[in-house]
mmCIF file of C-alpha atoms and ligand atoms in Angstrom:
data_model
loop_
_atom_site.group_PDB
_atom_site.id
_atom_site.type_symbol
_atom_site.label_atom_id
_atom_site.label_comp_id
_atom_site.label_asym_id
_atom_site.label_seq_id
_atom_site.Cartn_x
_atom_site.Cartn_y
_atom_site.Cartn_z
ATOM 1 C CA UNK A 1 68.918 82.682 114.281
ATOM 2 C CA UNK A 2 69.719 86.294 115.214
ATOM 3 C CA UNK A 3 73.400 87.168 115.391
ATOM 4 C CA UNK A 4 74.982 89.039 118.276
ATOM 5 C CA UNK A 5 75.892 92.507 116.965
ATOM 6 C CA UNK A 6 79.464 93.820 117.119
ATOM 7 C CA UNK A 7 80.749 97.322 116.426
ATOM 8 C CA UNK A 8 84.348 98.474 116.005
ATOM 9 C CA UNK A 9 85.484 102.076 115.662
ATOM 10 C CA UNK A 10 88.802 103.741 114.899
ATOM 11 C CA UNK A 11 89.768 107.380 115.186
ATOM 12 C CA UNK A 12 93.119 107.434 113.403
ATOM 13 C CA UNK A 13 96.521 105.828 113.861
ATOM 14 C CA UNK A 14 99.497 108.026 114.737
ATOM 15 C CA UNK A 15 101.538 109.229 117.708
ATOM 16 C CA UNK A 16 98.537 110.737 119.499
ATOM 17 C CA UNK A 17 100.070 113.124 122.069
ATOM 18 C CA UNK A 18 99.222 112.570 125.734
ATOM 19 C CA UNK A 19 97.178 115.760 125.928
ATOM 20 C CA UNK A 20 94.964 114.582 123.058
ATOM 21 C CA UNK A 21 94.356 111.058 124.302
ATOM 22 C CA UNK A 22 91.226 111.885 126.268
ATOM 23 C CA UNK A 23 89.619 113.690 123.330
ATOM 24 C CA UNK A 24 90.333 110.728 121.065
ATOM 25 C CA UNK A 25 88.973 108.233 123.571
ATOM 26 C CA UNK A 26 85.842 110.304 124.111
ATOM 27 C CA UNK A 27 85.406 110.607 120.368
ATOM 28 C CA UNK A 28 85.587 106.898 119.609
ATOM 29 C CA UNK A 29 83.430 106.051 122.638
ATOM 30 C CA UNK A 30 80.756 108.544 121.549
ATOM 31 C CA UNK A 31 80.842 107.059 118.074
ATOM 32 C CA UNK A 32 80.512 103.557 119.512
ATOM 33 C CA UNK A 33 77.515 104.674 121.578
ATOM 34 C CA UNK A 34 75.816 106.155 118.502
ATOM 35 C CA UNK A 35 76.429 103.049 116.404
ATOM 36 C CA UNK A 36 75.315 100.768 119.218
ATOM 37 C CA UNK A 37 72.149 102.763 119.609
ATOM 38 C CA UNK A 38 71.269 101.505 116.121
ATOM 39 C CA UNK A 39 72.584 97.944 116.424
ATOM 40 C CA UNK A 40 71.211 97.313 119.899
ATOM 41 C CA UNK A 41 67.690 98.059 118.678
ATOM 42 C CA UNK A 42 68.004 95.601 115.815
ATOM 43 C CA UNK A 43 69.070 98.224 113.242
ATOM 44 C CA UNK A 44 71.324 97.506 110.299
ATOM 45 C CA UNK A 45 75.104 97.463 110.258
ATOM 46 C CA UNK A 46 74.922 100.024 107.463
ATOM 47 C CA UNK A 47 72.951 102.495 109.583
ATOM 48 C CA UNK A 48 75.235 101.836 112.543
ATOM 49 C CA UNK A 49 78.485 102.647 110.727
ATOM 50 C CA UNK A 50 76.919 105.751 109.195
ATOM 51 C CA UNK A 51 75.759 107.082 112.560
ATOM 52 C CA UNK A 52 79.082 106.267 114.229
ATOM 53 C CA UNK A 53 81.056 108.077 111.541
ATOM 54 C CA UNK A 54 78.768 111.123 111.627
ATOM 55 C CA UNK A 55 79.614 111.558 115.333
ATOM 56 C CA UNK A 56 83.323 111.635 114.548
ATOM 57 C CA UNK A 57 82.870 113.918 111.517
ATOM 58 C CA UNK A 58 81.150 116.347 113.896
ATOM 59 C CA UNK A 59 83.950 116.034 116.454
ATOM 60 C CA UNK A 60 86.747 118.517 115.739
ATOM 61 C CA UNK A 61 89.265 116.166 117.319
ATOM 62 C CA UNK A 62 89.407 114.149 114.125
ATOM 63 C CA UNK A 63 90.535 114.698 110.558
ATOM 64 C CA UNK A 64 87.033 114.257 109.167
ATOM 65 C CA UNK A 65 84.257 116.780 108.618
ATOM 66 C CA UNK A 66 84.759 120.087 110.455
ATOM 67 C CA UNK A 67 88.248 120.406 111.903
ATOM 68 C CA UNK A 68 89.950 118.459 109.108
ATOM 69 C CA UNK A 69 93.429 119.181 107.813
ATOM 70 C CA UNK A 70 93.604 121.948 105.227
ATOM 71 C CA UNK A 71 94.894 121.400 101.724
ATOM 72 C CA UNK A 72 97.600 123.510 100.080
ATOM 73 C CA UNK A 73 95.010 126.181 99.207
ATOM 74 C CA UNK A 74 93.776 126.414 102.796
ATOM 75 C CA UNK A 75 90.537 124.562 102.084
ATOM 76 C CA UNK A 76 88.933 121.518 103.648
ATOM 77 C CA UNK A 77 88.459 118.799 101.027
ATOM 78 C CA UNK A 78 86.732 115.655 102.236
ATOM 79 C CA UNK A 79 86.463 112.022 101.115
ATOM 80 C CA UNK A 80 84.198 109.241 102.443
ATOM 81 C CA UNK A 81 83.000 105.760 101.560
ATOM 82 C CA UNK A 82 80.337 103.451 102.967
ATOM 83 C CA UNK A 83 79.783 99.831 101.903
ATOM 84 C CA UNK A 84 77.148 97.198 102.585
ATOM 85 C CA UNK A 85 78.495 93.659 102.918
ATOM 86 C CA UNK A 86 75.126 92.039 102.194
ATOM 87 C CA UNK A 87 74.640 93.558 98.730
ATOM 88 C CA UNK A 88 78.126 94.917 97.937
ATOM 89 C CA UNK A 89 76.470 98.251 97.261
ATOM 90 C CA UNK A 90 78.760 101.172 98.022
ATOM 91 C CA UNK A 91 78.674 104.941 97.957
ATOM 92 C CA UNK A 92 81.674 107.228 97.868
ATOM 93 C CA UNK A 93 82.424 110.932 97.611
ATOM 94 C CA UNK A 94 85.768 112.566 96.937
ATOM 95 C CA UNK A 95 87.071 116.130 97.115
ATOM 96 C CA UNK A 96 83.874 117.608 98.499
ATOM 97 C CA UNK A 97 84.175 121.039 100.057
ATOM 98 C CA UNK A 98 80.653 121.934 101.134
ATOM 99 C CA UNK A 99 79.350 118.940 103.087
ATOM 100 C CA UNK A 100 79.475 118.721 106.864
ATOM 101 C CA UNK A 101 78.935 114.988 106.810
ATOM 102 C CA UNK A 102 80.284 113.444 103.632
ATOM 103 C CA UNK A 103 79.338 109.970 104.893
ATOM 104 C CA UNK A 104 75.657 111.016 104.668
ATOM 105 C CA UNK A 105 76.153 111.876 101.000
ATOM 106 C CA UNK A 106 78.002 108.586 100.483
ATOM 107 C CA UNK A 107 75.074 106.744 102.040
ATOM 108 C CA UNK A 108 72.609 108.523 99.733
ATOM 109 C CA UNK A 109 74.701 107.448 96.750
ATOM 110 C CA UNK A 110 74.649 103.861 97.997
ATOM 111 C CA UNK A 111 70.870 103.931 98.485
ATOM 112 C CA UNK A 112 69.607 106.178 95.700
ATOM 113 C CA UNK A 113 72.066 106.064 92.817
ATOM 114 C CA UNK A 114 73.032 103.449 90.226
ATOM 115 C CA UNK A 115 76.553 104.903 90.517
ATOM 116 C CA UNK A 116 79.092 104.182 93.213
ATOM 117 C CA UNK A 117 81.291 107.257 93.344
ATOM 118 C CA UNK A 118 80.874 111.009 92.847
ATOM 119 C CA UNK A 119 83.511 113.730 93.105
ATOM 120 C CA UNK A 120 83.652 117.466 93.774
ATOM 121 C CA UNK A 121 80.770 119.618 92.452
ATOM 122 C CA UNK A 122 78.934 116.600 91.033
ATOM 123 C CA UNK A 123 78.945 114.949 94.453
ATOM 124 C CA UNK A 124 77.694 118.116 96.091
ATOM 125 C CA UNK A 125 74.980 118.546 93.478
ATOM 126 C CA UNK A 126 73.870 114.945 94.057
ATOM 127 C CA UNK A 127 73.791 115.524 97.813
ATOM 128 C CA UNK A 128 71.865 118.747 97.543
ATOM 129 C CA UNK A 129 69.384 117.198 95.071
ATOM 130 C CA UNK A 130 68.799 114.471 97.656
ATOM 131 C CA UNK A 131 68.043 116.809 100.529
ATOM 132 C CA UNK A 132 71.481 117.173 102.107
ATOM 133 C CA UNK A 133 72.194 120.861 102.802
ATOM 134 C CA UNK A 134 75.471 122.337 101.577
ATOM 135 C CA UNK A 135 77.631 124.492 103.839
ATOM 136 C CA UNK A 136 80.390 127.011 103.254
ATOM 137 C CA UNK A 137 83.921 125.659 103.185
ATOM 138 C CA UNK A 138 84.751 128.154 105.949
ATOM 139 C CA UNK A 139 82.208 126.406 108.173
ATOM 140 C CA UNK A 140 84.495 123.357 108.111
ATOM 141 C CA UNK A 141 87.697 125.258 108.974
ATOM 142 C CA UNK A 142 88.864 125.756 112.555
ATOM 143 C CA UNK A 143 91.679 128.023 113.859
ATOM 144 C CA UNK A 144 93.802 125.050 114.972
ATOM 145 C CA UNK A 145 94.074 123.886 111.385
ATOM 146 C CA UNK A 146 94.721 127.364 109.964
ATOM 147 C CA UNK A 147 97.663 127.642 112.370
ATOM 148 C CA UNK A 148 98.868 124.133 111.571
ATOM 149 C CA UNK A 149 98.897 124.795 107.827
ATOM 150 C CA UNK A 150 100.603 128.167 108.249
ATOM 151 C CA UNK A 151 103.285 126.598 110.420
ATOM 152 C CA UNK A 152 103.843 123.821 107.882
ATOM 153 C CA UNK A 153 103.979 126.136 104.890
ATOM 154 C CA UNK A 154 106.304 128.606 106.628
ATOM 155 C CA UNK A 155 108.815 125.844 107.233
ATOM 156 C CA UNK A 156 108.407 124.164 103.886
ATOM 157 C CA UNK A 157 111.641 125.517 102.464
ATOM 158 C CA UNK A 158 113.554 124.268 105.491
ATOM 159 C CA UNK A 159 114.094 120.617 106.076
ATOM 160 C CA UNK A 160 110.709 119.147 105.263
ATOM 161 C CA UNK A 161 109.020 117.082 107.923
ATOM 162 C CA UNK A 162 108.075 113.680 106.629
ATOM 163 C CA UNK A 163 104.310 114.088 106.507
ATOM 164 C CA UNK A 164 103.837 110.389 106.388
ATOM 165 C CA UNK A 165 106.023 109.508 109.329
ATOM 166 C CA UNK A 166 104.144 107.768 112.113
ATOM 167 C CA UNK A 167 104.485 110.919 114.213
ATOM 168 C CA UNK A 168 102.306 112.939 111.848
ATOM 169 C CA UNK A 169 98.606 112.999 112.532
ATOM 170 C CA UNK A 170 96.425 110.479 110.715
ATOM 171 C CA UNK A 171 93.084 111.205 112.252
ATOM 172 C CA UNK A 172 90.802 109.610 109.706
ATOM 173 C CA UNK A 173 87.766 107.896 111.217
ATOM 174 C CA UNK A 174 86.100 104.581 110.459
ATOM 175 C CA UNK A 175 83.634 101.980 111.667
ATOM 176 C CA UNK A 176 82.766 98.355 110.911
ATOM 177 C CA UNK A 177 79.682 96.599 112.223
ATOM 178 C CA UNK A 178 77.821 93.291 112.328
ATOM 179 C CA UNK A 179 74.051 93.399 112.859
ATOM 180 C CA UNK A 180 71.453 90.970 114.209
ATOM 181 C CA UNK A 181 70.710 89.733 110.694
ATOM 182 C CA UNK A 182 74.323 88.683 110.189
ATOM 183 C CA UNK A 183 75.169 91.511 107.791
ATOM 184 C CA UNK A 184 78.372 93.528 107.975
ATOM 185 C CA UNK A 185 79.163 97.056 106.773
ATOM 186 C CA UNK A 186 82.031 99.549 106.819
ATOM 187 C CA UNK A 187 82.474 103.312 106.545
ATOM 188 C CA UNK A 188 85.525 105.585 106.437
ATOM 189 C CA UNK A 189 85.703 109.392 106.347
ATOM 190 C CA UNK A 190 88.669 111.761 106.111
ATOM 191 C CA UNK A 191 89.992 115.226 105.423
ATOM 192 C CA UNK A 192 93.079 113.583 103.945
ATOM 193 C CA UNK A 193 96.614 114.750 104.582
ATOM 194 C CA UNK A 194 97.937 118.156 105.642
ATOM 195 C CA UNK A 195 98.849 120.501 102.756
ATOM 196 C CA UNK A 196 97.674 117.966 100.176
ATOM 197 C CA UNK A 197 97.450 119.146 96.600
ATOM 198 C CA UNK A 198 93.915 120.190 95.690
ATOM 199 C CA UNK A 199 92.183 117.227 94.069
ATOM 200 C CA UNK A 200 94.349 114.643 95.807
ATOM 201 C CA UNK A 201 92.408 111.569 96.904
ATOM 202 C CA UNK A 202 93.767 109.202 99.500
ATOM 203 C CA UNK A 203 92.866 105.626 100.257
ATOM 204 C CA UNK A 204 89.982 106.335 102.628
ATOM 205 C CA UNK A 205 87.147 106.684 100.140
ATOM 206 C CA UNK A 206 88.429 104.224 97.560
ATOM 207 C CA UNK A 207 86.686 100.881 97.522
ATOM 208 C CA UNK A 208 88.964 98.116 98.798
ATOM 209 C CA UNK A 209 91.680 100.563 99.856
ATOM 210 C CA UNK A 210 90.425 102.498 102.889
ATOM 211 C CA UNK A 211 87.120 100.689 103.242
ATOM 212 C CA UNK A 212 85.527 97.413 102.213
ATOM 213 C CA UNK A 213 82.665 95.134 103.251
ATOM 214 C CA UNK A 214 81.487 91.762 101.989
ATOM 215 C CA UNK A 215 79.477 89.344 104.136
ATOM 216 C CA UNK A 216 81.470 86.511 102.570
ATOM 217 C CA UNK A 217 84.846 87.955 103.599
ATOM 218 C CA UNK A 218 85.027 90.835 106.099
ATOM 219 C CA UNK A 219 84.424 94.516 106.738
ATOM 220 C CA UNK A 220 87.512 96.727 106.984
ATOM 221 C CA UNK A 221 88.416 100.362 107.559
ATOM 222 C CA UNK A 222 91.995 101.628 107.360
ATOM 223 C CA UNK A 223 93.813 104.785 108.367
ATOM 224 C CA UNK A 224 97.308 106.091 107.837
ATOM 225 C CA UNK A 225 99.495 107.138 104.972
ATOM 226 C CA UNK A 226 97.036 106.883 102.106
ATOM 227 C CA UNK A 227 99.243 106.392 99.064
ATOM 228 C CA UNK A 228 100.900 103.143 100.226
ATOM 229 C CA UNK A 229 97.540 101.802 101.432
ATOM 230 C CA UNK A 230 96.065 102.477 97.984
ATOM 231 C CA UNK A 231 98.894 100.687 96.227
ATOM 232 C CA UNK A 232 98.169 97.528 98.198
ATOM 233 C CA UNK A 233 94.338 97.810 98.060
ATOM 234 C CA UNK A 234 94.778 97.005 101.711
ATOM 235 C CA UNK A 235 91.211 96.713 103.034
ATOM 236 C CA UNK A 236 90.337 94.156 100.333
ATOM 237 C CA UNK A 237 93.701 92.428 100.832
ATOM 238 C CA UNK A 238 92.870 91.902 104.487
ATOM 239 C CA UNK A 239 89.275 90.804 103.778
ATOM 240 C CA UNK A 240 90.543 88.242 101.259
ATOM 241 C CA UNK A 241 92.827 86.736 103.903
ATOM 242 C CA UNK A 242 89.752 86.194 106.086
ATOM 243 C CA UNK A 243 87.932 84.571 103.137
ATOM 244 C CA UNK A 244 90.902 82.221 102.791
ATOM 245 C CA UNK A 245 90.174 80.933 106.301
ATOM 246 C CA UNK A 246 92.365 83.127 108.472
ATOM 247 C CA UNK A 247 91.206 84.799 111.658
ATOM 248 C CA UNK A 248 90.559 88.565 111.357
ATOM 249 C CA UNK A 249 92.978 89.087 114.231
ATOM 250 C CA UNK A 250 95.751 87.486 112.174
ATOM 251 C CA UNK A 251 94.680 89.111 108.892
ATOM 252 C CA UNK A 252 94.677 92.606 110.445
ATOM 253 C CA UNK A 253 98.169 92.166 111.867
ATOM 254 C CA UNK A 254 99.387 90.640 108.612
ATOM 255 C CA UNK A 255 97.938 93.526 106.572
ATOM 256 C CA UNK A 256 99.849 96.084 108.623
ATOM 257 C CA UNK A 257 102.988 93.989 108.408
ATOM 258 C CA UNK A 258 102.557 93.818 104.614
ATOM 259 C CA UNK A 259 101.988 97.602 104.484
ATOM 260 C CA UNK A 260 105.261 98.194 106.267
ATOM 261 C CA UNK A 261 107.372 95.549 104.559
ATOM 262 C CA UNK A 262 106.151 96.113 101.001
ATOM 263 C CA UNK A 263 105.818 99.895 100.761
ATOM 264 C CA UNK A 264 107.177 101.264 104.082
ATOM 265 C CA UNK A 265 103.668 102.366 105.012
ATOM 266 C CA UNK A 266 102.280 103.310 108.394
ATOM 267 C CA UNK A 267 98.750 103.053 109.629
ATOM 268 C CA UNK A 268 96.077 100.938 111.192
ATOM 269 C CA UNK A 269 93.116 98.726 110.365
ATOM 270 C CA UNK A 270 89.937 97.411 111.963
ATOM 271 C CA UNK A 271 88.565 94.171 110.545
ATOM 272 C CA UNK A 272 85.372 92.249 111.359
ATOM 273 C CA UNK A 273 83.802 89.164 109.820
ATOM 274 C CA UNK A 274 80.165 88.058 109.703
ATOM 275 C CA UNK A 275 80.780 85.684 112.625
ATOM 276 C CA UNK A 276 81.736 88.589 114.861
ATOM 277 C CA UNK A 277 85.440 87.768 114.917
ATOM 278 C CA UNK A 278 87.586 90.873 114.700
ATOM 279 C CA UNK A 279 91.104 92.268 114.501
ATOM 280 C CA UNK A 280 92.672 95.623 115.320
ATOM 281 C CA UNK A 281 96.243 96.364 114.260
ATOM 282 C CA UNK A 282 98.523 99.359 113.737
ATOM 283 C CA UNK A 283 102.220 100.056 113.397
ATOM 284 C CA UNK A 284 101.981 103.658 114.585
ATOM 285 C CA UNK A 285 102.690 104.452 118.236
ATOM 286 C CA UNK A 286 98.983 104.762 118.945
ATOM 287 C CA UNK A 287 95.580 104.215 117.380
ATOM 288 C CA UNK A 288 92.273 105.275 118.918
ATOM 289 C CA UNK A 289 89.775 102.396 118.887
ATOM 290 C CA UNK A 290 86.580 101.291 120.569
ATOM 291 C CA UNK A 291 84.595 98.080 120.495
ATOM 292 C CA UNK A 292 81.090 97.263 121.598
ATOM 293 C CA UNK A 293 79.287 93.938 121.714
ATOM 294 C CA UNK A 294 76.606 92.543 124.022
ATOM 295 C CA UNK A 295 78.057 92.604 127.508
ATOM 296 C CA UNK A 296 81.402 93.848 126.260
ATOM 297 C CA UNK A 297 82.688 97.369 125.864
ATOM 298 C CA UNK A 298 86.295 98.504 125.545
ATOM 299 C CA UNK A 299 88.386 101.287 124.064
ATOM 300 C CA UNK A 300 92.013 102.305 123.965
ATOM 301 C CA UNK A 301 94.767 104.163 122.199
ATOM 302 C CA UNK A 302 97.424 101.539 121.881
ATOM 303 C CA UNK A 303 97.206 97.854 122.494
ATOM 304 C CA UNK A 304 94.338 96.102 120.782
ATOM 305 C CA UNK A 305 92.035 94.209 123.134
ATOM 306 C CA UNK A 306 92.912 90.671 124.104
ATOM 307 C CA UNK A 307 90.855 88.213 122.102
HETATM 308 N N1 LIG B 401 94.369 107.724 104.928
HETATM 309 C C1 LIG B 401 94.102 109.140 104.916
HETATM 310 C C2 LIG B 401 94.559 109.728 103.618
HETATM 311 O O1 LIG B 401 95.646 109.416 103.177
HETATM 312 C C3 LIG B 401 94.733 109.863 106.046
HETATM 313 C C4 LIG B 401 94.444 109.291 107.396
HETATM 314 O O2 LIG B 401 94.220 108.094 107.549
HETATM 315 O O3 LIG B 401 94.423 110.064 108.356
HETATM 316 O O4 LIG B 401 93.856 110.547 103.074
#
């Protein structure tokens, strides 16, 4: 019996300013269209989340791919993970500086490598050996981010802004999908946090933290302050609640509640099980999201859709 496909997208959870709402909505809708293009034709959840994330990596609105936050050295350093719920195969890259679409490299690792995770030069060498062209780090840097880093570093000695407050941008992108064969998958991609120390990895590309998928539990992608999310292994935490018999809607809300109550974290999560039941939750003022299913299409920047 074929399953009805479902696709959920997020484009970061933070206090998205009014003048950036349209760009975020367009971004998540374009990603949903790209992912649906795969799912609607009977393609796999894995291909769908990859294609959806590529669209957002290419969109300078988001903190992923070109246009990402700069690290302390003024470089873009990217992390991404993709995971297949049918096989539990996963591919991740961390601290890559010369890949336009780190999720493509992550997918190659999932498909073509016995390993799960590559970092830095090794990840780039793997990508290049598998036909993914490398780019210059400068190709990933845009003037908006040069100005943002300069502004931050100039005021560093003054009272420091809390980089992890809900008002600070968390523009990581992610997607979860269910395909006609009943398989689920997840992908997450990020440039990390502004002014991060070189070599710092956040939650996004770590299995079970920023991304997870298992047909027997759920597919999840998180965004927000990475360090607290890592400490709670939040994506897996939420998926396990679904395995225990809870609705994804409840598990997503509970995960964000746990994030806040246990480690004062801020962020958001999208969660989808193999029956097509889903949850969207965040404790930041806004989170860009989009959903697509047969005969149903919705997107927003605050309230999750009514279930
Ligand atoms: N979670 C990401 C990180 O800490 C940031 C984000 O979600 O925007 O690297």
